[in-house]
Coordinates of C-alpha atoms in Angstrom, one line a residue:
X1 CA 266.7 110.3 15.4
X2 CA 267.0 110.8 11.5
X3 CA 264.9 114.0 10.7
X4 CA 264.1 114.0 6.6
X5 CA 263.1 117.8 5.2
X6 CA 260.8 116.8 2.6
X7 CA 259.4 119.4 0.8
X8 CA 257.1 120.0 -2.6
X9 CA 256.9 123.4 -4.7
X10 CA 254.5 123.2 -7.3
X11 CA 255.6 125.1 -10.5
X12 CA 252.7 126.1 -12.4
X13 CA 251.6 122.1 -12.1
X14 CA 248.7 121.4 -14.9
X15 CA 246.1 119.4 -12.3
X16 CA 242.1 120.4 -11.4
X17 CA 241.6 121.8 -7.5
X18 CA 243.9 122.9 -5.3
X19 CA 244.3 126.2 -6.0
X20 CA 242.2 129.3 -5.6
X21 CA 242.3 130.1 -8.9
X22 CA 240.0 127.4 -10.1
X23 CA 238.5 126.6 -13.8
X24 CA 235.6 124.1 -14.8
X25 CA 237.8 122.3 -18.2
X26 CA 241.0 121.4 -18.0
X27 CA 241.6 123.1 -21.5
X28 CA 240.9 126.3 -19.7
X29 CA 243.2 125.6 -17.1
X30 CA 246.1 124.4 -19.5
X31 CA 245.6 128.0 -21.3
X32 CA 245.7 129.8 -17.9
X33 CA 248.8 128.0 -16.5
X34 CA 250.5 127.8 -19.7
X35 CA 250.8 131.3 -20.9
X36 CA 254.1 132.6 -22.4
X37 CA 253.7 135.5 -20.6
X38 CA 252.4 134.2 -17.3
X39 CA 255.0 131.5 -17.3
X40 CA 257.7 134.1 -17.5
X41 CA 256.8 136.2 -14.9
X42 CA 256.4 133.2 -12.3
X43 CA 260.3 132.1 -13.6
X44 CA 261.1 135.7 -12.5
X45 CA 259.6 135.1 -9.4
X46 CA 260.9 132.0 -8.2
X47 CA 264.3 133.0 -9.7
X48 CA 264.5 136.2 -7.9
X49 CA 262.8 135.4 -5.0
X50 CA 262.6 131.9 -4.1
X51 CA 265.9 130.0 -5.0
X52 CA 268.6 132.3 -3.4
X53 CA 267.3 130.9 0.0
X54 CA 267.4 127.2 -0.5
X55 CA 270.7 127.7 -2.5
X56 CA 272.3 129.3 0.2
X57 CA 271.0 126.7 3.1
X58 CA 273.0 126.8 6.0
X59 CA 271.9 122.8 6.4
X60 CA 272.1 121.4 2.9
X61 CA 270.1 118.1 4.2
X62 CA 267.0 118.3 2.6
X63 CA 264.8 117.8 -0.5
X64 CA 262.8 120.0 -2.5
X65 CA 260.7 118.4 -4.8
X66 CA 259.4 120.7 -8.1
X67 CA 256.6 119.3 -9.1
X68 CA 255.3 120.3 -12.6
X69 CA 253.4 118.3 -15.7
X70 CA 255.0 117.0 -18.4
X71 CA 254.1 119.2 -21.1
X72 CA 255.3 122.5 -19.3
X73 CA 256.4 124.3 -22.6
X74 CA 260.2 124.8 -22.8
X75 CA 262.1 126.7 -22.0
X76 CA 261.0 126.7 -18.2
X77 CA 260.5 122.6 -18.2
X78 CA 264.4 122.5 -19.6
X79 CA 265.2 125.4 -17.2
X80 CA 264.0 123.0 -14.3
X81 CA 265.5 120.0 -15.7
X82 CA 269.1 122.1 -16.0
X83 CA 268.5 123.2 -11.7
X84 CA 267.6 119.9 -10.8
X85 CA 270.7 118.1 -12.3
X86 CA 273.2 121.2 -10.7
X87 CA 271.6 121.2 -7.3
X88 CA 271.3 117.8 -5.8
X89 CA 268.8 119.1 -3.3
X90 CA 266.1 120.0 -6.0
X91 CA 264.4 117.0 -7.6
X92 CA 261.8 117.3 -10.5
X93 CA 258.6 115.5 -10.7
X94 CA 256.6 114.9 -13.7
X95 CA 252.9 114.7 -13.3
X96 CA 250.2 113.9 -15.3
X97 CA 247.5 116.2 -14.9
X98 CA 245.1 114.8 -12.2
X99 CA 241.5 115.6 -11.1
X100 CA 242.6 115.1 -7.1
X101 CA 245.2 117.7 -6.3
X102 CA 246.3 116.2 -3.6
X103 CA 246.2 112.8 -5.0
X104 CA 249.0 114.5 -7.5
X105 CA 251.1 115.9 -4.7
X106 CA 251.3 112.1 -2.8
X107 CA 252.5 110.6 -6.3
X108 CA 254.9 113.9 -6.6
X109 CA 256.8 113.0 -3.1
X110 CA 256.2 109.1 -2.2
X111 CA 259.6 108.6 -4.7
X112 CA 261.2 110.5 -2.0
X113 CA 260.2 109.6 1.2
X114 CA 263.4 108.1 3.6
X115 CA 262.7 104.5 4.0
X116 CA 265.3 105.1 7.1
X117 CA 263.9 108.1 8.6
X118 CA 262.5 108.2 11.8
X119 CA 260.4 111.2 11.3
X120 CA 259.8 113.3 8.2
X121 CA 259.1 117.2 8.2
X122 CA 257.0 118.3 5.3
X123 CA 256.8 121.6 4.0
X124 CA 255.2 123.1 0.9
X125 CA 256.5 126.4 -0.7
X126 CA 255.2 128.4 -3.1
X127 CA 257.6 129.5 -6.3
X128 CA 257.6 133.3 -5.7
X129 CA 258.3 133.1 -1.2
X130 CA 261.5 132.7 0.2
X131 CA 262.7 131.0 3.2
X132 CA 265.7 131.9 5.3
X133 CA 268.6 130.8 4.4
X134 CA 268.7 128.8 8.1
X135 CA 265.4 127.7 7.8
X136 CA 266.4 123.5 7.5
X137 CA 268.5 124.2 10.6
X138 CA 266.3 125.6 12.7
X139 CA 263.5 123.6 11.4
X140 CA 265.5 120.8 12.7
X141 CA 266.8 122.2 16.1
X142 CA 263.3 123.5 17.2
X143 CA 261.7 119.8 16.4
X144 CA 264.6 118.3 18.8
X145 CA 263.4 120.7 21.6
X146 CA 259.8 119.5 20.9
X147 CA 259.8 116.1 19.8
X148 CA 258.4 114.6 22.7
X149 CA 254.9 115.9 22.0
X150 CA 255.3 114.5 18.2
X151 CA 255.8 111.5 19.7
X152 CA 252.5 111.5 21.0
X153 CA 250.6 111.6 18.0
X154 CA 253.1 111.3 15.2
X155 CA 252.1 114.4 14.0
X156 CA 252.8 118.1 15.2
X157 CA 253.1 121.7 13.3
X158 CA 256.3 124.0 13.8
X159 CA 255.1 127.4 12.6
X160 CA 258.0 129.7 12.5
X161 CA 256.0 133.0 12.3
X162 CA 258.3 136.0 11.8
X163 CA 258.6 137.3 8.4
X164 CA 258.0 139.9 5.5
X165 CA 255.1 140.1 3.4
X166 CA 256.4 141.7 -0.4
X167 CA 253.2 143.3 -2.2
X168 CA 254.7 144.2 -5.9
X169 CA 251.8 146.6 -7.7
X170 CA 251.5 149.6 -9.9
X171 CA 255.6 148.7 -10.6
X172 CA 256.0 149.8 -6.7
X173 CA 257.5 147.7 -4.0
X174 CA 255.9 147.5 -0.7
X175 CA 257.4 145.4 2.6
X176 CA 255.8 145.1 5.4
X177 CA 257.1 143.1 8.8
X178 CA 254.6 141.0 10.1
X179 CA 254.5 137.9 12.3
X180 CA 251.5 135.5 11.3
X181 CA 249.7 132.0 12.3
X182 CA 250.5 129.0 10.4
X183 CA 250.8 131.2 6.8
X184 CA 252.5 128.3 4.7
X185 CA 255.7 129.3 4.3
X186 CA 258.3 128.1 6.9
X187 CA 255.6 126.0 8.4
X188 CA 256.9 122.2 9.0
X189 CA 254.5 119.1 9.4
X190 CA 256.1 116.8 11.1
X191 CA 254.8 113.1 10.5
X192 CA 255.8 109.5 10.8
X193 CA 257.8 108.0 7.9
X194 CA 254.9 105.3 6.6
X195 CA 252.1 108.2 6.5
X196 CA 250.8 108.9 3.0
X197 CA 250.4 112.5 3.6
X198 CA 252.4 115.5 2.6
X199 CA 252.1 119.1 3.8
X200 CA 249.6 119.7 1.5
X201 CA 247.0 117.2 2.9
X202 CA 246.5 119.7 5.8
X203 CA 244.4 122.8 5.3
X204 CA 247.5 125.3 7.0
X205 CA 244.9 127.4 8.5
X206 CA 242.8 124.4 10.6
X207 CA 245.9 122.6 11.8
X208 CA 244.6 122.5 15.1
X209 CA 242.2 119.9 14.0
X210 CA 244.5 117.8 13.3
X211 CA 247.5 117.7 15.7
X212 CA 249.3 119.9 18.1
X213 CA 251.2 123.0 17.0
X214 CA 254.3 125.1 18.2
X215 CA 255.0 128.6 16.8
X216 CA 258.6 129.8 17.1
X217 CA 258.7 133.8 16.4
X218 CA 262.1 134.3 16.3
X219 CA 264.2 135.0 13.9
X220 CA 263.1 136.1 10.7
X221 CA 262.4 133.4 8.6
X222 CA 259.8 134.3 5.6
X223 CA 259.0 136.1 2.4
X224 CA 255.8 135.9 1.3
X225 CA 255.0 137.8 -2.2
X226 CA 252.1 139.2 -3.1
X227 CA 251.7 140.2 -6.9
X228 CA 249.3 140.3 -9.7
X229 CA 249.8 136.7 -10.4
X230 CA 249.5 135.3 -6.8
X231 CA 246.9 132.6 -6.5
X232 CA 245.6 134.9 -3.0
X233 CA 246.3 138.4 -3.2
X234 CA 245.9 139.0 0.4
X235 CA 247.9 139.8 2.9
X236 CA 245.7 137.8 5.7
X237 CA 245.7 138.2 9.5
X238 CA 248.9 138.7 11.6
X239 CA 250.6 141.4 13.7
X240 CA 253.2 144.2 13.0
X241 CA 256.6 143.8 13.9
X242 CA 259.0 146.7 13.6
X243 CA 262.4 145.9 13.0
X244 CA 265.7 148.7 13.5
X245 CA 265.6 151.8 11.5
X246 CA 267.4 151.1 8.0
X247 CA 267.7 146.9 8.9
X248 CA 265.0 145.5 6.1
X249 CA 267.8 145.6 3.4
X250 CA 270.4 144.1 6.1
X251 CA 267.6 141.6 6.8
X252 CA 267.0 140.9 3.2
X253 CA 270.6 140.3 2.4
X254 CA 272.0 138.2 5.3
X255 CA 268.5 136.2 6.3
X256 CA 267.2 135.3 2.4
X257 CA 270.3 136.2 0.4
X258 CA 267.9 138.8 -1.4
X259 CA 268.7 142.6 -2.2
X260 CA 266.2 145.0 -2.0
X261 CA 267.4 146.4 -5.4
X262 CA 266.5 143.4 -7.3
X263 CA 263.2 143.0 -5.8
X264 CA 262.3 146.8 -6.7
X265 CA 263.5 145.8 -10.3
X266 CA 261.2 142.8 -10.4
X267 CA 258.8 144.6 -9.8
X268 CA 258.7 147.4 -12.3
X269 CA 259.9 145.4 -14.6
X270 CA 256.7 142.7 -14.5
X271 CA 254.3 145.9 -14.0
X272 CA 255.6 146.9 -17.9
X273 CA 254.9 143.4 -19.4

């Protein structure tokens, strides 16, 4: 069976809906999205925090599309033109801005879909959350143990729950362990090859209405950050998880490729800008 990894990360992407963050004009939204200073802080972000993982992927078989417009405003559109052509696994996609968001992310993946694939596991992620640095793997190995009941319906959710939530305020760095329903982030939709959707198609927090779920708590396998700029500044439900006196930096470092250091930096550094 030929499992695909298919996912989209949209990069500050210049389309109407979609986001929490929501504006009536499209002019409005092109000056919200497109600010110098905004723009720099979300780099930071997805520099710091989200590319160490899917450089450092265990399994390098996957694709992660960046989806973005065509008029980002350099130097971050020739910053993701430069990644995509070093990292094979990163593609860019240019799209016009679009009234349907999710309209937008169908045109930003169908390119990359595996004619051959048997099955295809979408996943969004955001540009400032990070996913273990096994995440493909295990994505992979914990659909094999379950792909009967995909079979079924041609659809099913594998939720891989265990993570740590990052709150960045005041210049201060907060992490907290918590293990949490179908967040986003290391959450894989598994589909059939021929179906137009993408991850994004399915509300993540009424997946049971639309196929059959799994959630794996073990290991660790998210960061999700929450900052000034996030488009939901809320930590949502979930439950605590305490890990081993003195193992979040350990975790941090051998799980995401991250240091604890850096992250702290980040975040006084954004809180002067």
């Amino acid at each position: 069976m030929r499992v695909q990894m298919l996912g989209l990360c949209r990069f500050s992407y210049l389309g109407m809906r979609g986001y929490q963050v929501d504006h009536d004009r499209i002019e409005d939204r092109r000056a919200y999205l497109y600010d110098p200073d905004r723009l720099a802080r979300r780099w930071s972000w997805f520099e710091t925090v989200a590319l160490p993982g899917w450089l450092a992927q265990t399994d390098p078989d996957y694709t992660l599309v960046l989806m973005t417009g065509p008029d980002l405003p350099d130097p971050f559109l020739a910053r993701l033109r430069d990644l995509c052509d070093r990292v094979p696994q990163l593609r860019l996609s240019l799209v016009p801005p679009m009234e349907y968001h999710l309209q937008a992310c169908r045109a930003a993946i169908a390119p990359h879909r595996d004619p051959d694939a048997t099955v295809i596991g979408h996943f969004r992620h955001d540009d400032d959350d990070a996913v273990a640095v096994d995440y493909i793997a295990r994505a992979r190995a914990d659909f094999a143990a379950v792909a009967d009941l995909w079979a079924r319906e041609g659809r099913l959710s594998l939720d891989h729950a265990r993570g740590l939530m990052i709150e960045a305020r005041d210049g201060r760095l907060r992490i907290t362990p918590r293990i949490c329903h179908n967040m986003g982030v290391a959450l894989t939709i598994f589909l059939r090859p021929d179906a137009p959707e993408t991850a994004l198609d399915f509300n993540h927090t009424r997946l049971a209405q639309w196929m059959p779920g799994v959630q794996v708590p073990e290991p660790v396998m998210f960061v999700r950050s929450i900052h000034g700029d996030s488009d939901s500044g809320d930590m949502g439900p979930g439950l605590p998880w305490q890990p081993e006196e003195g193992a979040i930096n350990r975790i941090l470092r051998e799980r995401f490729d991250l240091r604890r250091g850096a992250l702290a930096a980040l975040a006084r550094r954004l809180s002067l800008g």
